[in-house]
Tab-separated table of C-alpha atoms in Angstrom:
chain	number	residue	atom	x	y	z
A	1	UNK	CA	0.000	0.000	0.000
A	2	UNK	CA	1.566	3.290	-1.149
A	3	UNK	CA	0.589	6.275	0.993
A	4	UNK	CA	1.736	9.861	1.239
A	5	UNK	CA	2.483	11.304	4.663
A	6	UNK	CA	2.531	14.987	3.772
A	7	UNK	CA	5.261	15.312	1.131
A	8	UNK	CA	6.844	11.933	1.973
A	9	UNK	CA	5.924	8.813	-0.055
A	10	UNK	CA	5.461	5.852	2.301
A	11	UNK	CA	5.140	2.203	1.266
A	12	UNK	CA	3.519	-0.143	3.823
A	13	UNK	CA	4.232	-3.821	3.152
A	14	UNK	CA	1.788	-6.246	4.794
A	15	UNK	CA	2.403	-9.564	3.047
A	16	UNK	CA	5.122	-12.185	3.403
A	17	UNK	CA	5.833	-12.200	-0.354
A	18	UNK	CA	6.384	-8.439	-0.494
A	19	UNK	CA	8.482	-8.527	2.694
A	20	UNK	CA	10.725	-11.083	0.989
A	21	UNK	CA	11.351	-8.668	-1.901
A	22	UNK	CA	11.969	-5.698	0.407
A	23	UNK	CA	14.676	-7.480	2.382
A	24	UNK	CA	16.743	-8.542	-0.648
A	25	UNK	CA	19.344	-5.814	-0.219
A	26	UNK	CA	23.143	-5.769	-0.240
A	27	UNK	CA	24.664	-6.548	3.141
A	28	UNK	CA	25.590	-3.277	4.883
A	29	UNK	CA	29.200	-3.230	6.107
A	30	UNK	CA	28.232	-2.042	9.598
A	31	UNK	CA	25.793	-4.918	10.035
A	32	UNK	CA	28.500	-7.314	8.848
A	33	UNK	CA	30.827	-5.887	11.496
A	34	UNK	CA	28.175	-6.521	14.162
A	35	UNK	CA	27.537	-10.097	13.070
A	36	UNK	CA	31.181	-11.091	12.645
A	37	UNK	CA	32.806	-9.284	15.570
A	38	UNK	CA	30.116	-8.498	18.142
A	39	UNK	CA	27.148	-10.843	17.876
A	40	UNK	CA	28.492	-14.120	16.501
A	41	UNK	CA	27.327	-17.324	18.211
A	42	UNK	CA	30.773	-17.727	19.764
A	43	UNK	CA	30.770	-14.178	21.127
A	44	UNK	CA	27.250	-14.499	22.538
A	45	UNK	CA	28.200	-17.801	24.183
A	46	UNK	CA	31.205	-16.142	25.838
A	47	UNK	CA	28.840	-13.918	27.835
A	48	UNK	CA	26.970	-16.852	29.354
A	49	UNK	CA	28.237	-16.107	32.870
A	50	UNK	CA	26.933	-12.535	32.673
A	51	UNK	CA	23.451	-13.731	31.673
A	52	UNK	CA	23.390	-16.361	34.406
A	53	UNK	CA	24.535	-13.977	37.142
A	54	UNK	CA	22.033	-11.261	36.270
A	55	UNK	CA	19.167	-13.753	35.900
A	56	UNK	CA	20.009	-15.227	39.317
A	57	UNK	CA	19.956	-11.747	40.856
A	58	UNK	CA	16.494	-11.120	39.376
A	59	UNK	CA	15.140	-14.470	40.616
A	60	UNK	CA	16.573	-13.862	44.093
A	61	UNK	CA	14.971	-10.420	44.218
A	62	UNK	CA	11.537	-11.901	43.440
A	63	UNK	CA	12.048	-14.645	46.038
A	64	UNK	CA	12.974	-12.097	48.694
A	65	UNK	CA	9.789	-10.198	47.924
A	66	UNK	CA	7.754	-13.411	48.331
A	67	UNK	CA	9.528	-14.347	51.574
A	68	UNK	CA	8.814	-10.992	53.196
A	69	UNK	CA	5.183	-10.905	52.045
A	70	UNK	CA	3.797	-13.839	49.975
A	71	UNK	CA	0.915	-11.755	48.627
A	72	UNK	CA	3.131	-8.843	47.535
A	73	UNK	CA	2.756	-7.602	43.973
A	74	UNK	CA	5.896	-7.557	41.794
A	75	UNK	CA	6.410	-5.079	38.964
A	76	UNK	CA	7.742	-7.500	36.337
A	77	UNK	CA	8.070	-4.798	33.679
A	78	UNK	CA	10.530	-2.906	35.869
A	79	UNK	CA	12.470	-6.075	36.715
A	80	UNK	CA	12.788	-7.087	33.052
A	81	UNK	CA	14.059	-3.646	32.041
A	82	UNK	CA	16.596	-3.761	34.875
A	83	UNK	CA	17.721	-7.280	33.890
A	84	UNK	CA	18.270	-6.464	30.233
A	85	UNK	CA	19.903	-3.114	31.000
A	86	UNK	CA	22.384	-4.765	33.380
A	87	UNK	CA	23.203	-7.565	30.931
A	88	UNK	CA	23.740	-5.177	28.025
A	89	UNK	CA	25.799	-2.810	30.211
A	90	UNK	CA	28.171	-5.580	31.260
A	91	UNK	CA	28.407	-7.103	27.785
A	92	UNK	CA	28.813	-3.824	25.911
A	93	UNK	CA	30.627	-1.610	28.400
A	94	UNK	CA	32.282	-4.057	30.773
A	95	UNK	CA	30.383	-3.123	33.931
A	96	UNK	CA	27.046	-1.958	35.295
A	97	UNK	CA	26.448	1.744	35.637
A	98	UNK	CA	24.537	2.661	38.771
A	99	UNK	CA	23.975	5.960	40.511
A	100	UNK	CA	26.998	7.781	39.095
A	101	UNK	CA	25.110	8.471	35.855
A	102	UNK	CA	21.407	8.511	35.063
A	103	UNK	CA	22.050	6.219	32.124
A	104	UNK	CA	18.905	4.119	32.499
A	105	UNK	CA	16.689	7.214	32.482
A	106	UNK	CA	18.556	8.680	29.509
A	107	UNK	CA	18.165	5.476	27.530
A	108	UNK	CA	14.440	5.396	28.287
A	109	UNK	CA	14.041	8.970	27.053
A	110	UNK	CA	16.099	8.215	23.945
A	111	UNK	CA	13.931	5.233	22.939
A	112	UNK	CA	10.781	7.236	23.674
A	113	UNK	CA	11.886	10.098	21.411
A	114	UNK	CA	12.828	7.680	18.618
A	115	UNK	CA	9.177	6.663	18.468
A	116	UNK	CA	7.843	10.235	18.379
A	117	UNK	CA	6.120	11.603	15.290
A	118	UNK	CA	8.083	14.515	13.819
A	119	UNK	CA	5.648	16.458	11.667
A	120	UNK	CA	8.578	18.229	9.952
A	121	UNK	CA	9.679	14.936	8.363
A	122	UNK	CA	6.453	14.786	6.367
A	123	UNK	CA	5.337	18.422	6.104
A	124	UNK	CA	8.631	20.364	6.008
A	125	UNK	CA	7.077	23.820	6.349
A	126	UNK	CA	5.637	22.756	9.738
A	127	UNK	CA	9.101	22.042	11.182
A	128	UNK	CA	8.578	24.827	13.724
A	129	UNK	CA	5.792	22.924	15.565
A	130	UNK	CA	8.182	20.688	17.502
A	131	UNK	CA	10.497	23.652	18.029
A	132	UNK	CA	7.738	25.586	19.761
A	133	UNK	CA	6.491	22.650	21.871
A	134	UNK	CA	10.039	22.024	23.092
A	135	UNK	CA	10.536	18.573	21.534
A	136	UNK	CA	13.665	19.548	19.577
A	137	UNK	CA	15.274	21.051	22.689
A	138	UNK	CA	14.527	17.929	24.749
A	139	UNK	CA	15.901	15.664	22.013
A	140	UNK	CA	19.082	17.747	21.739
A	141	UNK	CA	19.568	17.637	25.522
A	142	UNK	CA	19.222	13.835	25.668
A	143	UNK	CA	21.469	13.395	22.605
A	144	UNK	CA	24.159	15.593	24.180
A	145	UNK	CA	24.034	13.760	27.530
A	146	UNK	CA	24.161	10.345	25.844
A	147	UNK	CA	27.036	11.382	23.594
A	148	UNK	CA	28.996	12.706	26.587
A	149	UNK	CA	28.398	9.478	28.504
A	150	UNK	CA	29.395	7.174	25.631
A	151	UNK	CA	32.447	9.332	24.883
A	152	UNK	CA	33.555	8.949	28.519
A	153	UNK	CA	33.122	5.164	28.266
A	154	UNK	CA	35.224	5.000	25.085
A	155	UNK	CA	37.936	7.161	26.656
A	156	UNK	CA	37.946	4.941	29.754
A	157	UNK	CA	38.543	1.889	27.564
A	158	UNK	CA	41.279	3.660	25.616
A	159	UNK	CA	43.075	4.509	28.861
A	160	UNK	CA	42.709	0.924	30.066
A	161	UNK	CA	41.155	2.220	33.261
A	162	UNK	CA	38.527	-0.484	33.661
A	163	UNK	CA	38.650	-3.114	36.357
A	164	UNK	CA	39.234	-6.772	35.403
A	165	UNK	CA	36.801	-8.693	33.298
A	166	UNK	CA	36.105	-10.025	29.869
A	167	UNK	CA	36.570	-8.330	26.520
A	168	UNK	CA	33.418	-6.292	25.924
A	169	UNK	CA	31.873	-4.724	22.811
A	170	UNK	CA	33.767	-1.450	23.212
A	171	UNK	CA	37.084	-3.330	23.388
A	172	UNK	CA	36.214	-5.202	20.201
A	173	UNK	CA	35.105	-2.066	18.346
A	174	UNK	CA	38.278	-0.191	19.289
A	175	UNK	CA	40.397	-3.150	18.194
A	176	UNK	CA	38.599	-3.315	14.822
A	177	UNK	CA	38.996	0.457	14.486
A	178	UNK	CA	42.764	0.184	15.015
A	179	UNK	CA	43.044	-2.669	12.517
A	180	UNK	CA	41.119	-0.689	9.896
A	181	UNK	CA	43.068	2.555	10.290
A	182	UNK	CA	45.344	1.737	7.356
A	183	UNK	CA	42.599	0.340	5.135
A	184	UNK	CA	40.409	2.220	2.724
A	185	UNK	CA	37.339	1.853	4.947
A	186	UNK	CA	38.200	3.145	8.423
A	187	UNK	CA	35.620	3.058	11.216
A	188	UNK	CA	35.167	6.588	12.505
A	189	UNK	CA	34.704	7.408	16.175
A	190	UNK	CA	31.121	8.562	15.596
A	191	UNK	CA	30.342	5.162	14.055
A	192	UNK	CA	31.803	3.409	17.100
A	193	UNK	CA	29.630	5.476	19.436
A	194	UNK	CA	26.565	4.971	17.225
A	195	UNK	CA	27.044	1.192	17.326
A	196	UNK	CA	27.313	1.248	21.119
A	197	UNK	CA	24.070	3.221	21.333
A	198	UNK	CA	22.396	0.829	18.871
A	199	UNK	CA	23.318	-2.109	21.095
A	200	UNK	CA	21.548	-0.480	24.013
A	201	UNK	CA	18.479	0.923	22.310
A	202	UNK	CA	17.800	-2.341	20.451
A	203	UNK	CA	19.171	-4.859	22.950
A	204	UNK	CA	17.581	-3.500	26.117
A	205	UNK	CA	14.125	-2.522	24.912
A	206	UNK	CA	13.278	-5.413	22.582
A	207	UNK	CA	14.670	-8.063	24.951
A	208	UNK	CA	12.595	-6.755	27.860
A	209	UNK	CA	9.524	-6.406	25.629
A	210	UNK	CA	9.605	-10.098	24.658
A	211	UNK	CA	9.806	-11.179	28.317
A	212	UNK	CA	6.997	-8.817	29.250
A	213	UNK	CA	4.637	-10.184	26.597
A	214	UNK	CA	5.539	-13.829	27.288
A	215	UNK	CA	4.645	-13.463	30.960
A	216	UNK	CA	1.529	-11.455	30.124
A	217	UNK	CA	0.305	-14.251	27.842
A	218	UNK	CA	1.214	-16.804	30.516
A	219	UNK	CA	-0.927	-14.984	33.058
A	220	UNK	CA	-3.809	-15.059	30.605
A	221	UNK	CA	-3.208	-18.733	29.681
A	222	UNK	CA	-1.731	-20.422	32.787
A	223	UNK	CA	-2.062	-24.003	31.439
A	224	UNK	CA	-0.046	-23.458	28.270
A	225	UNK	CA	3.681	-23.798	28.903
A	226	UNK	CA	5.112	-24.997	25.561
A	227	UNK	CA	6.216	-23.040	22.521
A	228	UNK	CA	5.622	-19.774	24.345
A	229	UNK	CA	8.319	-17.689	22.741
A	230	UNK	CA	7.386	-18.180	19.076
A	231	UNK	CA	3.694	-17.574	19.634
A	232	UNK	CA	4.343	-14.470	21.707
A	233	UNK	CA	6.667	-13.051	19.038
A	234	UNK	CA	4.017	-13.716	16.377
A	235	UNK	CA	1.307	-11.872	18.317
A	236	UNK	CA	3.545	-9.164	19.775
A	237	UNK	CA	6.626	-8.522	17.592
A	238	UNK	CA	9.065	-6.227	19.455
A	239	UNK	CA	9.064	-3.783	16.520
A	240	UNK	CA	5.674	-3.251	14.873
A	241	UNK	CA	6.874	-1.633	11.631
A	242	UNK	CA	10.359	-2.439	10.294
A	243	UNK	CA	11.504	0.751	8.489
A	244	UNK	CA	13.559	1.038	5.309
A	245	UNK	CA	14.099	3.643	2.585
A	246	UNK	CA	14.516	2.920	-1.113
A	247	UNK	CA	17.906	4.207	-2.286
A	248	UNK	CA	16.930	4.257	-5.960
A	249	UNK	CA	13.929	3.673	-8.230
A	250	UNK	CA	12.874	0.040	-7.951
A	251	UNK	CA	9.943	-2.364	-8.213
A	252	UNK	CA	8.091	-4.328	-5.529
A	253	UNK	CA	5.531	-6.936	-6.581
A	254	UNK	CA	5.440	-5.313	-10.028
A	255	UNK	CA	4.768	-1.796	-8.699
A	256	UNK	CA	7.141	1.103	-9.379
A	257	UNK	CA	8.620	2.600	-6.200
A	258	UNK	CA	10.447	5.939	-6.431
A	259	UNK	CA	13.818	6.596	-4.815
A	260	UNK	CA	13.720	7.884	-1.215
A	261	UNK	CA	10.332	6.333	-0.531
A	262	UNK	CA	9.972	5.378	3.120
A	263	UNK	CA	9.112	1.674	3.391
A	264	UNK	CA	7.485	0.001	6.392
A	265	UNK	CA	7.214	-3.786	6.645
A	266	UNK	CA	4.101	-4.357	8.758
A	267	UNK	CA	5.336	-7.290	10.843
A	268	UNK	CA	2.232	-7.195	13.054
A	269	UNK	CA	-0.174	-7.661	10.124
A	270	UNK	CA	1.916	-10.404	8.492
A	271	UNK	CA	1.966	-12.300	11.800
A	272	UNK	CA	-1.844	-12.233	11.917
A	273	UNK	CA	-2.565	-12.857	8.228
A	274	UNK	CA	-5.446	-15.412	8.058
A	275	UNK	CA	-4.122	-16.725	4.736
A	276	UNK	CA	-0.903	-17.755	6.527
A	277	UNK	CA	-2.069	-18.611	10.049
A	278	UNK	CA	-4.994	-20.655	11.351
A	279	UNK	CA	-6.838	-18.879	14.193
A	280	UNK	CA	-4.505	-15.880	13.698
A	281	UNK	CA	-5.711	-13.783	16.662
A	282	UNK	CA	-5.596	-16.596	19.223
A	283	UNK	CA	-2.725	-17.378	21.578
A	284	UNK	CA	-2.070	-20.948	20.418
A	285	UNK	CA	1.565	-22.038	20.953
A	286	UNK	CA	0.840	-25.555	19.665
A	287	UNK	CA	0.964	-24.177	16.108
A	288	UNK	CA	4.783	-24.315	16.391
A	289	UNK	CA	5.005	-27.920	17.615
A	290	UNK	CA	6.146	-29.209	14.195
A	291	UNK	CA	9.130	-26.822	14.201
A	292	UNK	CA	8.754	-25.959	10.499
A	293	UNK	CA	8.705	-22.182	11.069
A	294	UNK	CA	11.083	-20.110	13.195
A	295	UNK	CA	11.787	-16.426	13.848
A	296	UNK	CA	15.311	-16.223	12.388
A	297	UNK	CA	14.280	-14.532	9.147
A	298	UNK	CA	14.076	-17.526	6.814
A	299	UNK	CA	10.267	-17.728	6.938
A	300	UNK	CA	8.756	-14.462	5.758
A	301	UNK	CA	5.379	-15.123	7.345
A	302	UNK	CA	7.110	-14.796	10.725
A	303	UNK	CA	9.740	-12.028	10.911
A	304	UNK	CA	9.567	-10.322	14.342
A	305	UNK	CA	13.271	-9.409	14.024
A	306	UNK	CA	13.197	-8.528	10.329
A	307	UNK	CA	14.687	-10.730	7.629
A	308	UNK	CA	17.278	-10.982	4.909
A	309	UNK	CA	20.630	-9.266	5.023
A	310	UNK	CA	19.167	-6.284	6.867
A	311	UNK	CA	17.565	-8.347	9.601
A	312	UNK	CA	18.410	-7.707	13.236
A	313	UNK	CA	21.999	-8.892	13.850
A	314	UNK	CA	21.304	-9.394	17.568
A	315	UNK	CA	18.704	-12.187	17.354
A	316	UNK	CA	20.964	-14.722	19.052
A	317	UNK	CA	21.757	-12.284	21.862
A	318	UNK	CA	18.084	-11.478	22.540
A	319	UNK	CA	17.073	-15.139	22.462
A	320	UNK	CA	19.885	-16.242	24.782
A	321	UNK	CA	18.891	-13.670	27.424
A	322	UNK	CA	15.146	-14.258	27.116
A	323	UNK	CA	15.286	-18.063	27.082
A	324	UNK	CA	17.425	-18.212	30.225
A	325	UNK	CA	15.276	-15.677	32.076
A	326	UNK	CA	12.010	-17.298	30.983
A	327	UNK	CA	13.145	-20.817	31.926
A	328	UNK	CA	14.125	-19.610	35.398
A	329	UNK	CA	10.927	-17.646	35.888
A	330	UNK	CA	8.635	-20.491	34.824
A	331	UNK	CA	10.691	-23.040	36.779
A	332	UNK	CA	10.738	-21.075	40.030
A	333	UNK	CA	7.379	-19.355	40.309
A	334	UNK	CA	3.652	-19.704	39.925
A	335	UNK	CA	2.297	-16.433	38.575
A	336	UNK	CA	-1.122	-14.965	39.261
A	337	UNK	CA	-2.787	-11.597	38.884
A	338	UNK	CA	-3.195	-9.364	41.947
A	339	UNK	CA	-6.553	-9.865	43.667
A	340	UNK	CA	-9.309	-8.004	41.868
A	341	UNK	CA	-7.122	-7.110	38.885
A	342	UNK	CA	-7.812	-7.969	35.244
A	343	UNK	CA	-5.098	-8.522	32.651
A	344	UNK	CA	-4.714	-5.483	30.390
A	345	UNK	CA	-3.176	-6.498	27.048
A	346	UNK	CA	-3.305	-3.016	25.491
A	347	UNK	CA	-0.240	-2.055	23.468
A	348	UNK	CA	1.592	1.247	23.868
A	349	UNK	CA	2.642	3.337	20.881
A	350	UNK	CA	6.379	3.663	20.336
A	351	UNK	CA	9.408	2.332	18.496
A	352	UNK	CA	9.204	-0.916	20.499
A	353	UNK	CA	5.791	-2.401	21.280
A	354	UNK	CA	5.418	-2.610	25.069
A	355	UNK	CA	2.353	-3.167	27.206
A	356	UNK	CA	0.490	0.063	27.819
A	357	UNK	CA	0.465	-0.607	31.555
A	358	UNK	CA	3.188	-2.212	33.666
A	359	UNK	CA	2.914	-5.987	34.131
A	360	UNK	CA	2.127	-6.627	37.807
A	361	UNK	CA	1.888	-10.141	39.266
A	362	UNK	CA	1.995	-12.143	42.477
A	363	UNK	CA	4.958	-14.527	42.213
A	364	UNK	CA	4.648	-17.665	44.360
A	365	UNK	CA	8.133	-19.120	44.877
A	366	UNK	CA	6.867	-22.347	46.476
A	367	UNK	CA	6.895	-23.887	42.976
A	368	UNK	CA	10.699	-23.791	42.861
A	369	UNK	CA	10.912	-25.377	46.317
A	370	UNK	CA	8.536	-28.179	45.319
A	371	UNK	CA	10.523	-28.850	42.140
A	372	UNK	CA	13.741	-29.214	44.140
A	373	UNK	CA	12.048	-31.624	46.573
A	374	UNK	CA	10.789	-33.792	43.703
A	375	UNK	CA	14.297	-34.024	42.276
């Protein structure tokens, strides 16, 4: 469907066949760098200890809450954001950043502003609207604070002033930068900082979003415990619309598309297409029991992380964090809604699709104790 948002042509792709054509693009060099050096299976596996330690801390925190007051309500949304932020901090930067910087708040603001509608992008002569309402000033403030923080992290790594530990993403990026200095395609400092920010904005938000929706669906369907992840990703893809822009005149499904047309792949609609999925709006994990379809970008009817050579390079990282956290949560707790509360499955607008309201639950840790006794 070709639309026009003001002066900007916008193509919305809502079928698996069209999505397949859209994603047939040359491999970008930056994505290749991420896949080869930062997010390879070997690299992700090397951070296993970090994932295990942070997951254990989260589980222990929930257990302490249950021990002090069994009927206490736990804010799972907050816990999941904290878990993923801590994992990404340690993996990317080498350590967690606590009270010395308001990094978590800055990152939240950054992701929020990424999802804002900028009327000037589509109706250029109305650029002044977001200037008057203060949006541009707020965005510039957050961008400046984030840039200063990331610059300080890079400088700390260059000085070798960090304590102990494994080789993190910043170490790897600086090493690749040094190796490429003499080549014809050097990696500039701004690119290094942009990649670090990408790791956080994509890794933290989407990873927490998947956990949030999995547990929300569990609370609504307490007897279904198999094939949770795939079905949750189908119903609630972390990114609703995967954006692209055509670099030159091209064709999609026989239609002429002009250069610089904004292209959105509607992952949400494809995941609920009745021609591809039986009972498309139902939470039915058994549909994945045959294992013929997965979320890694090979099956275009199911592309929550994008597909093709421009698909998300961090799929393995997100899955490794979410699977470990989910297995520990399901294995240690019985979850129920707070007394008198109903499950709200409304979705919030934004770059990443979160629940509109925080996920609150009573977490009964007696399940974990019973499991240990049975063993």
